[in-house]
Amino acid sequence: MKGLKFGMGVNDIFSMLLRWIVPAVLFIGAITVGFLILYKLIYRKFLQGNKKVSWTKFILSILLTGYLFIVFAITTLSRSANFDNQFNLNLISGFLDVWNNWSLTSFLLLVYNLVVLSPLGILLPFISRKFQSIKNIFLFSVGFTLLIESYQWVTHRGIFELDDLVHNTIGALSGYLIIKLILSYKQESKIRYNSIISAAIIPFFYACLFVGAIFSYHSQEFGNMSIRPSIGTDMSNVSVSSQIALSQESRLLPIYYDVNANQPELALNIISKLQRSIPLPLVKSSGRDGDNKQYSFEITNDSSYHLTYFTREGTWSLFDELVDTTKELTDEATGQKIEHLLKENSFIPSDAELKIDQNGTFRWDAPNVDPSEYSKDFLNGMVMVDVTDTGKISNLSFDLIENKFIRNAQVISPSDAFEKIKKGKFDSYNSRKPYRMGDQIKITGMKLMYQYDSKGYYQPVYEFDGSLNDEVSRFSVRIPALP
């Protein structure tokens, strides 16, 4: 039931919820009007029926219907038809997603999957006595999840994922067990130990799971790589060959560390430096977008500044949304002022020289370094600054990363990495279409690259490129070089 996707922030999730609230209100409003017409005019007046309606149960039914409408809309109608009848029968793929990405967003998506149907287990027992049985809660939640998963599969709006079915059902059962504990206490004025154990066992299991994952994560030296497979790819009917020679020798390669990674507190230090150097107003509000920090500054007559701090990388971007970007200063004197500002705040090295690119942007690019051969501290990335015709900074993009050499580590050989491709040890979500019987993948290129992991370590990876059924540039995959 993954209507949400990795990369979405918390703000995106709430925006999606708000988007469907009005349609949900209209939907339950139509149901309410229809029911009242059928009950008041037809059943009571024309058919002379005397069976009374429990309006409390009716209101709960309407609320639950509206909620399920929103869940259905988010998980199906909010997606485009980009998938191709895929099944994911891996029961732990959701946990592997969280482990490989190790981010707040991925964690929230898993929690969303676990709690999204808990209102079913909470409200259904109040609506009908039939649902005071855990068996019927189980059947209803399985049926509703199957409806969504099947709809996603048939309409190509998603893939059928077995772990979604399990997580959604567990969430509904957990809600039921918790409400059952509360009701039994109200009825008997005491708490039975078996009810406590039943209500606590599911949350306790997941709490232990998350605590164990956190302990394991912090005890390992390096971070997790998002390119490691959570589902894998079925390559049983695919022919994979290499048109290039691949070495079978493993070797030692340097590992680096982004010294500013995962330190959100640095954002305030950066803001303080900027406020001492440019007329940057006080912070008006702050928030989060996934793992990133966002700051908005007080609006003045001629500025509306916003700063986004990218926590994973330790980079940031400041921009003013009120300025006219078509009129910019590019003269040498302005460049010298900007260069002084950047050096004064240690944003660029003291010997750096700003250049002006073809777009009229002042920029400094770190020297190109081959990290596989360097084995010393180095910078990579760039700093770019745009200045308006009034001398104001309209955009300051700090994409410079300070890498510290850690040590050399043994990596797998290119040949071993190629074997992982043949065995399907990668996720092929980019294509969103499964490989078919008779498909042919020919590897025509391989290069050693580096990629940051979840802790900020700069790790070597092998990037393979090739053709799919002789269509050039249709296949590309990265395989981690560390075992």
Short mmCIF file of C-alpha atoms in Angstrom, two decimals:
data_model
loop_
_atom_site.label_atom_id
_atom_site.label_comp_id
_atom_site.label_asym_id
_atom_site.label_seq_id
_atom_site.Cartn_x
_atom_site.Cartn_y
_atom_site.Cartn_z
CA MET A 1 0.00 0.00 0.00
CA LYS A 2 2.89 2.31 -0.74
CA GLY A 3 1.20 5.43 -2.09
CA LEU A 4 4.12 7.38 -0.68
CA LYS A 5 7.64 7.01 -1.92
CA PHE A 6 11.19 7.53 -0.74
CA GLY A 7 12.41 11.02 -1.31
CA MET A 8 9.17 12.55 -0.14
CA GLY A 9 9.38 14.76 2.90
CA VAL A 10 6.98 15.13 5.80
CA ASN A 11 5.60 18.32 4.22
CA ASP A 12 4.85 16.38 1.03
CA ILE A 13 2.95 13.77 3.02
CA PHE A 14 0.79 16.37 4.77
CA SER A 15 0.21 18.17 1.47
CA MET A 16 -1.06 14.92 0.00
CA LEU A 17 -3.39 14.42 2.95
CA LEU A 18 -4.76 17.95 2.63
CA ARG A 19 -5.27 17.44 -1.09
CA TRP A 20 -7.77 14.63 -0.47
CA ILE A 21 -9.62 16.02 2.56
CA VAL A 22 -12.09 18.07 0.49
CA PRO A 23 -12.92 15.19 -1.90
CA ALA A 24 -13.34 12.94 1.17
CA VAL A 25 -15.75 15.42 2.77
CA LEU A 26 -17.76 15.62 -0.46
CA PHE A 27 -17.76 11.82 -0.70
CA ILE A 28 -19.05 11.21 2.83
CA GLY A 29 -21.44 14.14 2.43
CA ALA A 30 -22.97 12.45 -0.60
CA ILE A 31 -23.22 9.17 1.31
CA THR A 32 -24.86 10.93 4.26
CA VAL A 33 -27.43 12.68 2.06
CA GLY A 34 -28.17 9.45 0.21
CA PHE A 35 -28.60 7.54 3.46
CA LEU A 36 -30.90 10.16 4.96
CA ILE A 37 -33.07 10.13 1.85
CA LEU A 38 -33.31 6.34 1.88
CA TYR A 39 -33.92 6.14 5.62
CA LYS A 40 -36.16 9.13 6.32
CA LEU A 41 -38.22 9.34 3.13
CA ILE A 42 -38.32 5.80 1.81
CA TYR A 43 -37.83 3.48 4.78
CA ARG A 44 -39.61 5.47 7.52
CA LYS A 45 -42.23 7.40 5.51
CA PHE A 46 -43.21 5.19 2.58
CA LEU A 47 -42.38 1.73 3.94
CA GLN A 48 -43.44 2.63 7.49
CA GLY A 49 -40.31 1.02 8.91
CA ASN A 50 -39.76 1.37 12.65
CA LYS A 51 -36.20 0.19 13.07
CA LYS A 52 -34.15 2.96 14.62
CA VAL A 53 -30.65 3.93 13.63
CA SER A 54 -27.84 4.36 16.13
CA TRP A 55 -26.60 7.79 15.13
CA THR A 56 -23.38 7.26 17.09
CA LYS A 57 -22.60 4.19 15.00
CA PHE A 58 -23.66 6.05 11.87
CA ILE A 59 -21.25 8.93 12.58
CA LEU A 60 -18.41 6.50 13.30
CA SER A 61 -19.19 4.65 10.07
CA ILE A 62 -19.11 7.91 8.10
CA LEU A 63 -15.80 8.96 9.68
CA LEU A 64 -14.24 5.57 8.96
CA THR A 65 -15.55 5.64 5.39
CA GLY A 66 -14.00 9.07 4.84
CA TYR A 67 -10.70 7.89 6.28
CA LEU A 68 -10.63 4.79 4.08
CA PHE A 69 -11.44 6.98 1.08
CA ILE A 70 -8.36 9.12 1.82
CA VAL A 71 -6.20 6.02 2.28
CA PHE A 72 -7.43 4.59 -1.02
CA ALA A 73 -6.92 7.90 -2.84
CA ILE A 74 -3.37 8.41 -1.54
CA THR A 75 -2.26 4.87 -2.30
CA THR A 76 -3.85 4.60 -5.75
CA LEU A 77 -5.26 7.77 -7.31
CA SER A 78 -2.21 9.88 -6.37
CA ARG A 79 0.05 7.76 -8.58
CA SER A 80 0.48 7.61 -12.32
CA ALA A 81 0.39 4.32 -14.24
CA ASN A 82 4.15 3.76 -14.48
CA PHE A 83 4.41 0.18 -13.27
CA ASP A 84 4.09 -3.08 -15.15
CA ASN A 85 2.29 -5.87 -13.25
CA GLN A 86 5.04 -6.63 -10.74
CA PHE A 87 4.87 -8.73 -7.59
CA ASN A 88 7.05 -8.32 -4.51
CA LEU A 89 6.70 -11.39 -2.30
CA ASN A 90 9.62 -10.46 -0.01
CA LEU A 91 8.18 -10.08 3.49
CA ILE A 92 11.11 -8.01 4.80
CA SER A 93 11.65 -5.67 1.86
CA GLY A 94 10.13 -2.76 3.80
CA PHE A 95 12.61 -3.26 6.62
CA LEU A 96 15.48 -3.58 4.15
CA ASP A 97 14.40 -0.28 2.56
CA VAL A 98 14.62 1.42 5.94
CA TRP A 99 17.96 -0.22 6.70
CA ASN A 100 19.56 0.65 3.36
CA ASN A 101 18.35 4.26 3.29
CA TRP A 102 18.54 4.87 7.06
CA SER A 103 16.70 8.16 6.99
CA LEU A 104 13.80 9.79 8.80
CA THR A 105 11.72 9.66 5.63
CA SER A 106 12.20 5.93 5.11
CA PHE A 107 11.39 5.28 8.77
CA LEU A 108 8.20 7.37 8.59
CA LEU A 109 7.07 5.50 5.49
CA LEU A 110 7.42 2.19 7.31
CA VAL A 111 5.53 3.55 10.33
CA TYR A 112 2.84 4.86 7.97
CA ASN A 113 2.41 1.35 6.54
CA LEU A 114 2.12 -0.08 10.04
CA VAL A 115 -0.42 2.37 11.45
CA VAL A 116 -2.45 3.35 8.37
CA LEU A 117 -5.16 0.75 9.06
CA SER A 118 -5.08 0.91 12.86
CA PRO A 119 -8.29 3.05 12.83
CA LEU A 120 -10.03 -0.01 11.38
CA GLY A 121 -9.25 -2.04 14.48
CA ILE A 122 -10.19 0.86 16.74
CA LEU A 123 -13.53 1.94 15.19
CA LEU A 124 -15.05 -1.25 13.76
CA PRO A 125 -15.80 -2.82 17.19
CA PHE A 126 -17.90 0.27 18.03
CA ILE A 127 -19.79 0.06 14.73
CA SER A 128 -20.79 -3.60 14.79
CA ARG A 129 -20.62 -6.45 17.28
CA LYS A 130 -19.41 -8.69 14.47
CA PHE A 131 -16.13 -6.79 14.60
CA GLN A 132 -15.60 -7.43 18.29
CA SER A 133 -13.95 -10.61 17.06
CA ILE A 134 -10.29 -10.43 16.08
CA LYS A 135 -11.01 -12.87 13.26
CA ASN A 136 -13.37 -10.43 11.52
CA ILE A 137 -10.95 -7.53 12.01
CA PHE A 138 -8.28 -9.68 10.39
CA LEU A 139 -10.51 -10.59 7.43
CA PHE A 140 -11.67 -7.01 6.86
CA SER A 141 -8.16 -5.53 6.95
CA VAL A 142 -6.80 -8.26 4.66
CA GLY A 143 -9.70 -7.71 2.26
CA PHE A 144 -9.26 -3.93 2.15
CA THR A 145 -5.50 -4.20 1.64
CA LEU A 146 -6.00 -6.82 -1.09
CA LEU A 147 -8.42 -4.42 -2.79
CA ILE A 148 -5.80 -1.67 -2.87
CA GLU A 149 -2.88 -3.91 -3.85
CA SER A 150 -4.95 -5.53 -6.61
CA TYR A 151 -6.13 -2.14 -7.89
CA GLN A 152 -2.53 -0.90 -7.98
CA TRP A 153 -1.47 -4.02 -9.86
CA VAL A 154 -4.33 -3.98 -12.41
CA THR A 155 -4.09 -0.23 -13.13
CA HIS A 156 -0.25 -0.22 -13.19
CA ARG A 157 -0.24 2.37 -10.37
CA GLY A 158 1.98 0.24 -8.19
CA ILE A 159 3.22 -3.26 -7.58
CA PHE A 160 1.59 -5.96 -5.49
CA GLU A 161 3.66 -6.09 -2.30
CA LEU A 162 3.14 -8.87 0.21
CA ASP A 163 4.88 -6.99 3.01
CA ASP A 164 2.29 -4.20 2.69
CA LEU A 165 -0.46 -6.75 3.25
CA VAL A 166 1.28 -8.03 6.38
CA HIS A 167 2.11 -4.60 7.83
CA ASN A 168 -1.36 -3.15 7.21
CA THR A 169 -3.03 -6.17 8.79
CA ILE A 170 -0.72 -6.06 11.80
CA GLY A 171 -1.59 -2.37 12.24
CA ALA A 172 -5.33 -3.10 12.21
CA LEU A 173 -4.93 -5.95 14.71
CA SER A 174 -2.79 -3.76 16.95
CA GLY A 175 -5.48 -1.07 16.99
CA TYR A 176 -8.09 -3.68 17.87
CA LEU A 177 -6.06 -5.15 20.73
CA ILE A 178 -5.39 -1.72 22.22
CA ILE A 179 -9.05 -0.67 22.11
CA LYS A 180 -10.06 -4.06 23.52
CA LEU A 181 -7.78 -3.42 26.51
CA ILE A 182 -9.38 -0.01 27.10
CA LEU A 183 -12.93 -1.36 26.80
CA SER A 184 -12.28 -4.29 29.13
CA TYR A 185 -10.98 -1.86 31.74
CA LYS A 186 -14.06 0.34 31.44
CA GLN A 187 -16.40 -2.64 31.71
CA GLU A 188 -14.66 -4.48 34.55
CA SER A 189 -12.81 -1.60 36.26
CA LYS A 190 -9.66 -3.69 36.22
CA ILE A 191 -6.98 -4.66 33.76
CA ARG A 192 -6.41 -8.29 32.91
CA TYR A 193 -2.78 -9.30 32.40
CA ASN A 194 -3.56 -11.30 29.28
CA SER A 195 -5.18 -8.20 27.76
CA ILE A 196 -2.08 -6.15 28.55
CA ILE A 197 0.18 -8.75 26.98
CA SER A 198 -2.04 -9.00 23.88
CA ALA A 199 -2.13 -5.22 23.42
CA ALA A 200 1.59 -4.75 24.05
CA ILE A 201 3.07 -7.66 22.14
CA ILE A 202 2.98 -6.06 18.67
CA PRO A 203 4.33 -2.62 19.72
CA PHE A 204 6.93 -4.36 21.91
CA PHE A 205 8.07 -6.55 19.01
CA TYR A 206 8.59 -3.57 16.70
CA ALA A 207 10.21 -1.53 19.46
CA CYS A 208 12.74 -4.32 20.01
CA LEU A 209 13.27 -4.56 16.26
CA PHE A 210 13.97 -0.84 15.92
CA VAL A 211 16.20 -0.70 19.01
CA GLY A 212 18.16 -3.68 17.73
CA ALA A 213 18.56 -2.03 14.33
CA ILE A 214 19.76 1.21 15.93
CA PHE A 215 22.29 -0.65 18.08
CA SER A 216 23.54 -2.64 15.09
CA TYR A 217 23.78 0.49 12.93
CA HIS A 218 25.83 2.46 15.44
CA SER A 219 28.11 -0.48 16.17
CA GLN A 220 29.18 -0.88 12.52
CA GLU A 221 32.03 1.22 11.17
CA PHE A 222 30.52 2.46 7.92
CA GLY A 223 27.01 3.54 7.03
CA ASN A 224 24.41 1.88 4.83
CA MET A 225 24.17 2.24 1.07
CA SER A 226 20.84 3.06 -0.55
CA ILE A 227 21.87 1.15 -3.68
CA ARG A 228 21.94 -2.18 -1.87
CA PRO A 229 18.92 -4.30 -2.85
CA SER A 230 15.81 -4.53 -0.71
CA ILE A 231 13.88 -6.69 -3.17
CA GLY A 232 16.39 -7.79 -5.77
CA THR A 233 15.70 -8.53 -9.42
CA ASP A 234 14.61 -11.78 -11.02
CA MET A 235 17.32 -12.54 -13.60
CA SER A 236 16.50 -16.24 -14.07
CA ASN A 237 15.34 -15.76 -17.67
CA VAL A 238 17.75 -12.96 -18.59
CA SER A 239 21.00 -13.38 -20.48
CA VAL A 240 23.76 -11.19 -19.03
CA SER A 241 27.12 -10.88 -20.76
CA SER A 242 30.07 -8.52 -20.63
CA GLN A 243 31.63 -6.99 -23.72
CA ILE A 244 34.57 -5.72 -21.69
CA ALA A 245 37.32 -7.42 -19.69
CA LEU A 246 36.64 -7.41 -15.95
CA SER A 247 39.46 -7.89 -13.48
CA GLN A 248 39.17 -10.72 -10.97
CA GLU A 249 41.55 -9.08 -8.51
CA SER A 250 40.29 -7.35 -5.40
CA ARG A 251 42.33 -4.48 -4.04
CA LEU A 252 42.60 -1.85 -1.34
CA LEU A 253 40.80 1.43 -1.96
CA PRO A 254 40.67 4.55 0.22
CA ILE A 255 37.59 5.45 2.26
CA TYR A 256 36.80 9.06 3.13
CA TYR A 257 34.44 10.81 5.52
CA ASP A 258 32.32 13.92 5.03
CA VAL A 259 33.25 15.84 8.19
CA ASN A 260 30.02 17.89 8.12
CA ALA A 261 27.62 15.01 7.48
CA ASN A 262 24.62 14.42 9.75
CA GLN A 263 25.21 17.48 11.92
CA PRO A 264 22.00 19.57 11.70
CA GLU A 265 23.22 21.86 14.48
CA LEU A 266 25.74 23.35 12.02
CA ALA A 267 22.87 25.10 10.24
CA LEU A 268 22.53 27.68 13.02
CA ASN A 269 26.27 28.36 12.92
CA ILE A 270 26.04 29.02 9.17
CA ILE A 271 23.06 31.33 9.65
CA SER A 272 24.98 33.24 12.32
CA LYS A 273 27.94 33.72 9.96
CA LEU A 274 25.68 34.92 7.15
CA GLN A 275 23.87 37.40 9.40
CA ARG A 276 27.22 38.97 10.33
CA SER A 277 28.20 39.31 6.67
CA ILE A 278 25.03 40.23 4.75
CA PRO A 279 21.72 41.93 5.67
CA LEU A 280 20.01 38.65 6.47
CA PRO A 281 16.95 39.14 8.75
CA LEU A 282 16.18 37.12 11.86
CA VAL A 283 14.82 33.60 11.53
CA LYS A 284 11.02 33.66 11.46
CA SER A 285 10.32 29.93 11.36
CA SER A 286 12.05 26.59 10.96
CA GLY A 287 10.95 23.11 10.05
CA ARG A 288 11.95 19.81 8.51
CA ASP A 289 11.54 18.31 5.09
CA GLY A 290 12.52 14.70 5.56
CA ASP A 291 16.08 14.74 6.91
CA ASN A 292 16.68 18.33 5.79
CA LYS A 293 16.28 21.48 7.87
CA GLN A 294 14.42 24.48 6.46
CA TYR A 295 14.58 28.06 7.72
CA SER A 296 12.50 31.06 6.68
CA PHE A 297 13.58 34.57 7.59
CA GLU A 298 11.52 37.64 8.39
CA ILE A 299 10.15 39.26 5.24
CA THR A 300 11.28 42.82 4.53
CA ASN A 301 10.32 45.27 1.80
CA ASP A 302 12.88 43.83 -0.58
CA SER A 303 13.70 40.30 0.64
CA SER A 304 12.18 36.95 1.53
CA TYR A 305 15.08 34.64 2.32
CA HIS A 306 14.91 30.87 2.82
CA LEU A 307 17.71 28.46 3.72
CA THR A 308 17.69 24.71 3.27
CA TYR A 309 20.31 22.69 5.12
CA PHE A 310 20.91 19.25 3.62
CA THR A 311 21.77 17.25 6.71
CA ARG A 312 23.10 14.14 5.00
CA GLU A 313 25.78 16.04 3.07
CA GLY A 314 26.32 19.11 5.26
CA THR A 315 25.60 21.39 2.29
CA TRP A 316 23.07 24.21 2.12
CA SER A 317 21.33 26.71 -0.13
CA LEU A 318 20.20 30.28 0.58
CA PHE A 319 17.83 32.06 -1.81
CA ASP A 320 15.65 35.16 -1.93
CA GLU A 321 12.32 34.56 -3.65
CA LEU A 322 11.51 38.26 -4.13
CA VAL A 323 14.43 39.31 -6.33
CA ASP A 324 14.52 39.84 -10.08
CA THR A 325 17.10 37.28 -11.25
CA THR A 326 17.24 38.74 -14.76
CA LYS A 327 19.33 41.69 -13.55
CA GLU A 328 22.63 40.63 -12.02
CA LEU A 329 26.02 42.15 -11.27
CA THR A 330 29.00 40.38 -12.78
CA ASP A 331 31.73 43.03 -12.51
CA GLU A 332 35.13 42.38 -10.99
CA ALA A 333 34.55 44.58 -7.92
CA THR A 334 31.42 42.62 -7.01
CA GLY A 335 33.32 39.38 -7.52
CA GLN A 336 36.03 40.54 -5.12
CA LYS A 337 33.43 41.39 -2.46
CA ILE A 338 31.80 37.99 -2.77
CA GLU A 339 35.18 36.25 -2.70
CA HIS A 340 36.10 38.14 0.48
CA LEU A 341 32.78 37.20 2.10
CA LEU A 342 33.26 33.52 1.30
CA LYS A 343 36.86 33.43 2.53
CA GLU A 344 36.08 35.45 5.65
CA ASN A 345 33.55 32.82 6.70
CA SER A 346 35.78 29.89 5.61
CA PHE A 347 33.26 28.83 2.98
CA ILE A 348 36.08 28.49 0.43
CA PRO A 349 39.88 28.07 0.82
CA SER A 350 42.00 31.19 1.29
CA ASP A 351 43.74 30.66 -2.06
CA ALA A 352 40.53 30.12 -4.06
CA GLU A 353 39.67 32.41 -6.98
CA LEU A 354 36.09 32.98 -8.08
CA LYS A 355 35.17 32.66 -11.73
CA ILE A 356 32.10 33.83 -13.64
CA ASP A 357 30.26 31.19 -15.63
CA GLN A 358 28.21 31.67 -18.79
CA ASN A 359 25.07 32.37 -16.74
CA GLY A 360 26.63 35.28 -14.87
CA THR A 361 27.09 33.28 -11.66
CA PHE A 362 30.14 33.67 -9.44
CA ARG A 363 31.47 30.21 -8.65
CA TRP A 364 34.40 28.24 -7.33
CA ASP A 365 34.85 24.58 -8.19
CA ALA A 366 37.04 22.31 -6.13
CA PRO A 367 39.93 20.79 -8.11
CA ASN A 368 39.15 17.45 -9.70
CA VAL A 369 40.50 14.57 -7.64
CA ASP A 370 40.44 10.85 -8.30
CA PRO A 371 39.44 9.57 -4.83
CA SER A 372 40.51 6.03 -5.68
CA GLU A 373 44.13 7.19 -6.00
CA TYR A 374 44.34 10.23 -3.72
CA SER A 375 44.36 8.86 -0.13
CA LYS A 376 44.47 12.36 1.36
CA ASP A 377 41.94 14.90 2.60
CA PHE A 378 40.27 16.83 -0.22
CA LEU A 379 37.31 19.00 -1.19
CA ASN A 380 34.78 18.20 -3.87
CA GLY A 381 31.85 20.18 -5.18
CA MET A 382 31.31 23.88 -5.78
CA VAL A 383 30.06 27.18 -4.39
CA MET A 384 27.85 29.41 -6.55
CA VAL A 385 26.60 32.94 -5.85
CA ASP A 386 24.18 35.18 -7.77
CA VAL A 387 24.13 38.93 -7.07
CA THR A 388 21.36 41.33 -8.13
CA ASP A 389 21.93 44.71 -9.76
CA THR A 390 21.40 46.28 -6.32
CA GLY A 391 24.28 44.28 -4.84
CA LYS A 392 22.12 41.80 -2.92
CA ILE A 393 22.85 38.08 -2.85
CA SER A 394 19.85 36.38 -4.45
CA ASN A 395 21.22 32.85 -4.29
CA LEU A 396 24.12 31.21 -2.46
CA SER A 397 24.49 27.52 -3.16
CA PHE A 398 27.08 25.79 -0.98
CA ASP A 399 27.66 22.33 -2.45
CA LEU A 400 31.20 21.91 -1.16
CA ILE A 401 32.06 18.77 0.83
CA GLU A 402 35.16 18.37 2.99
CA ASN A 403 36.35 14.77 2.76
CA LYS A 404 38.73 13.36 5.35
CA PHE A 405 40.81 10.30 4.47
CA ILE A 406 40.01 7.45 6.89
CA ARG A 407 41.79 4.30 5.76
CA ASN A 408 42.18 1.84 2.93
CA ALA A 409 39.64 -0.99 2.77
CA GLN A 410 39.48 -4.23 0.81
CA VAL A 411 36.89 -4.19 -1.97
CA ILE A 412 35.43 -6.88 -4.20
CA SER A 413 36.73 -7.26 -7.74
CA PRO A 414 34.87 -5.93 -10.81
CA SER A 415 34.27 -9.55 -11.78
CA ASP A 416 32.61 -10.24 -8.42
CA ALA A 417 30.44 -7.15 -8.84
CA PHE A 418 29.40 -8.40 -12.28
CA GLU A 419 28.37 -11.71 -10.72
CA LYS A 420 26.05 -9.79 -8.38
CA ILE A 421 24.30 -8.38 -11.44
CA LYS A 422 23.87 -11.85 -12.91
CA LYS A 423 22.36 -13.02 -9.61
CA GLY A 424 19.96 -10.05 -9.47
CA LYS A 425 21.46 -8.48 -6.36
CA PHE A 426 20.20 -5.03 -7.26
CA ASP A 427 16.83 -3.27 -7.39
CA SER A 428 15.45 -2.36 -10.80
CA TYR A 429 12.86 0.17 -9.67
CA ASN A 430 14.22 2.80 -12.05
CA SER A 431 12.78 1.01 -15.06
CA ARG A 432 9.63 0.00 -13.12
CA LYS A 433 9.24 -2.85 -15.58
CA PRO A 434 10.35 -6.41 -14.84
CA TYR A 435 12.78 -8.15 -17.14
CA ARG A 436 11.12 -10.70 -19.40
CA MET A 437 12.10 -14.11 -20.68
CA GLY A 438 14.66 -13.77 -23.44
CA ASP A 439 15.90 -10.30 -22.46
CA GLN A 440 19.58 -9.73 -23.15
CA ILE A 441 21.79 -7.38 -21.16
CA LYS A 442 25.23 -6.60 -22.54
CA ILE A 443 27.66 -4.72 -20.31
CA THR A 444 29.65 -2.27 -22.43
CA GLY A 445 31.19 -0.08 -19.75
CA MET A 446 32.30 -0.12 -16.13
CA LYS A 447 33.84 2.61 -14.03
CA LEU A 448 34.85 2.97 -10.42
CA MET A 449 32.97 5.78 -8.68
CA TYR A 450 32.40 6.99 -5.15
CA GLN A 451 29.13 7.48 -3.28
CA TYR A 452 28.27 8.70 0.22
CA ASP A 453 26.67 6.26 2.64
CA SER A 454 24.17 7.07 5.39
CA LYS A 455 26.92 7.98 7.90
CA GLY A 456 28.73 10.26 5.48
CA TYR A 457 31.52 7.89 4.45
CA TYR A 458 32.61 8.19 0.83
CA GLN A 459 32.64 4.61 -0.45
CA PRO A 460 33.75 3.13 -3.78
CA VAL A 461 31.05 1.67 -6.05
CA TYR A 462 31.13 0.02 -9.46
CA GLU A 463 28.86 1.54 -12.08
CA PHE A 464 27.98 -0.76 -14.98
CA ASP A 465 26.43 0.53 -18.19
CA GLY A 466 25.18 -1.38 -21.17
CA SER A 467 22.36 -2.23 -23.52
CA LEU A 468 19.07 -4.01 -23.01
CA ASN A 469 18.06 -6.01 -26.08
CA ASP A 470 20.64 -4.05 -28.11
CA GLU A 471 19.13 -0.68 -27.11
CA VAL A 472 22.10 1.48 -26.09
CA SER A 473 22.09 3.15 -22.65
CA ARG A 474 19.06 1.21 -21.48
CA PHE A 475 20.86 -0.53 -18.63
CA SER A 476 22.74 1.09 -15.75
CA VAL A 477 23.31 -0.16 -12.22
CA ARG A 478 25.62 0.53 -9.29
CA ILE A 479 27.07 -2.21 -7.11
CA PRO A 480 28.78 -1.37 -3.77
CA ALA A 481 32.47 -2.23 -3.85
CA LEU A 482 32.72 -2.97 -0.14
CA PRO A 483 31.70 -6.57 0.70
#
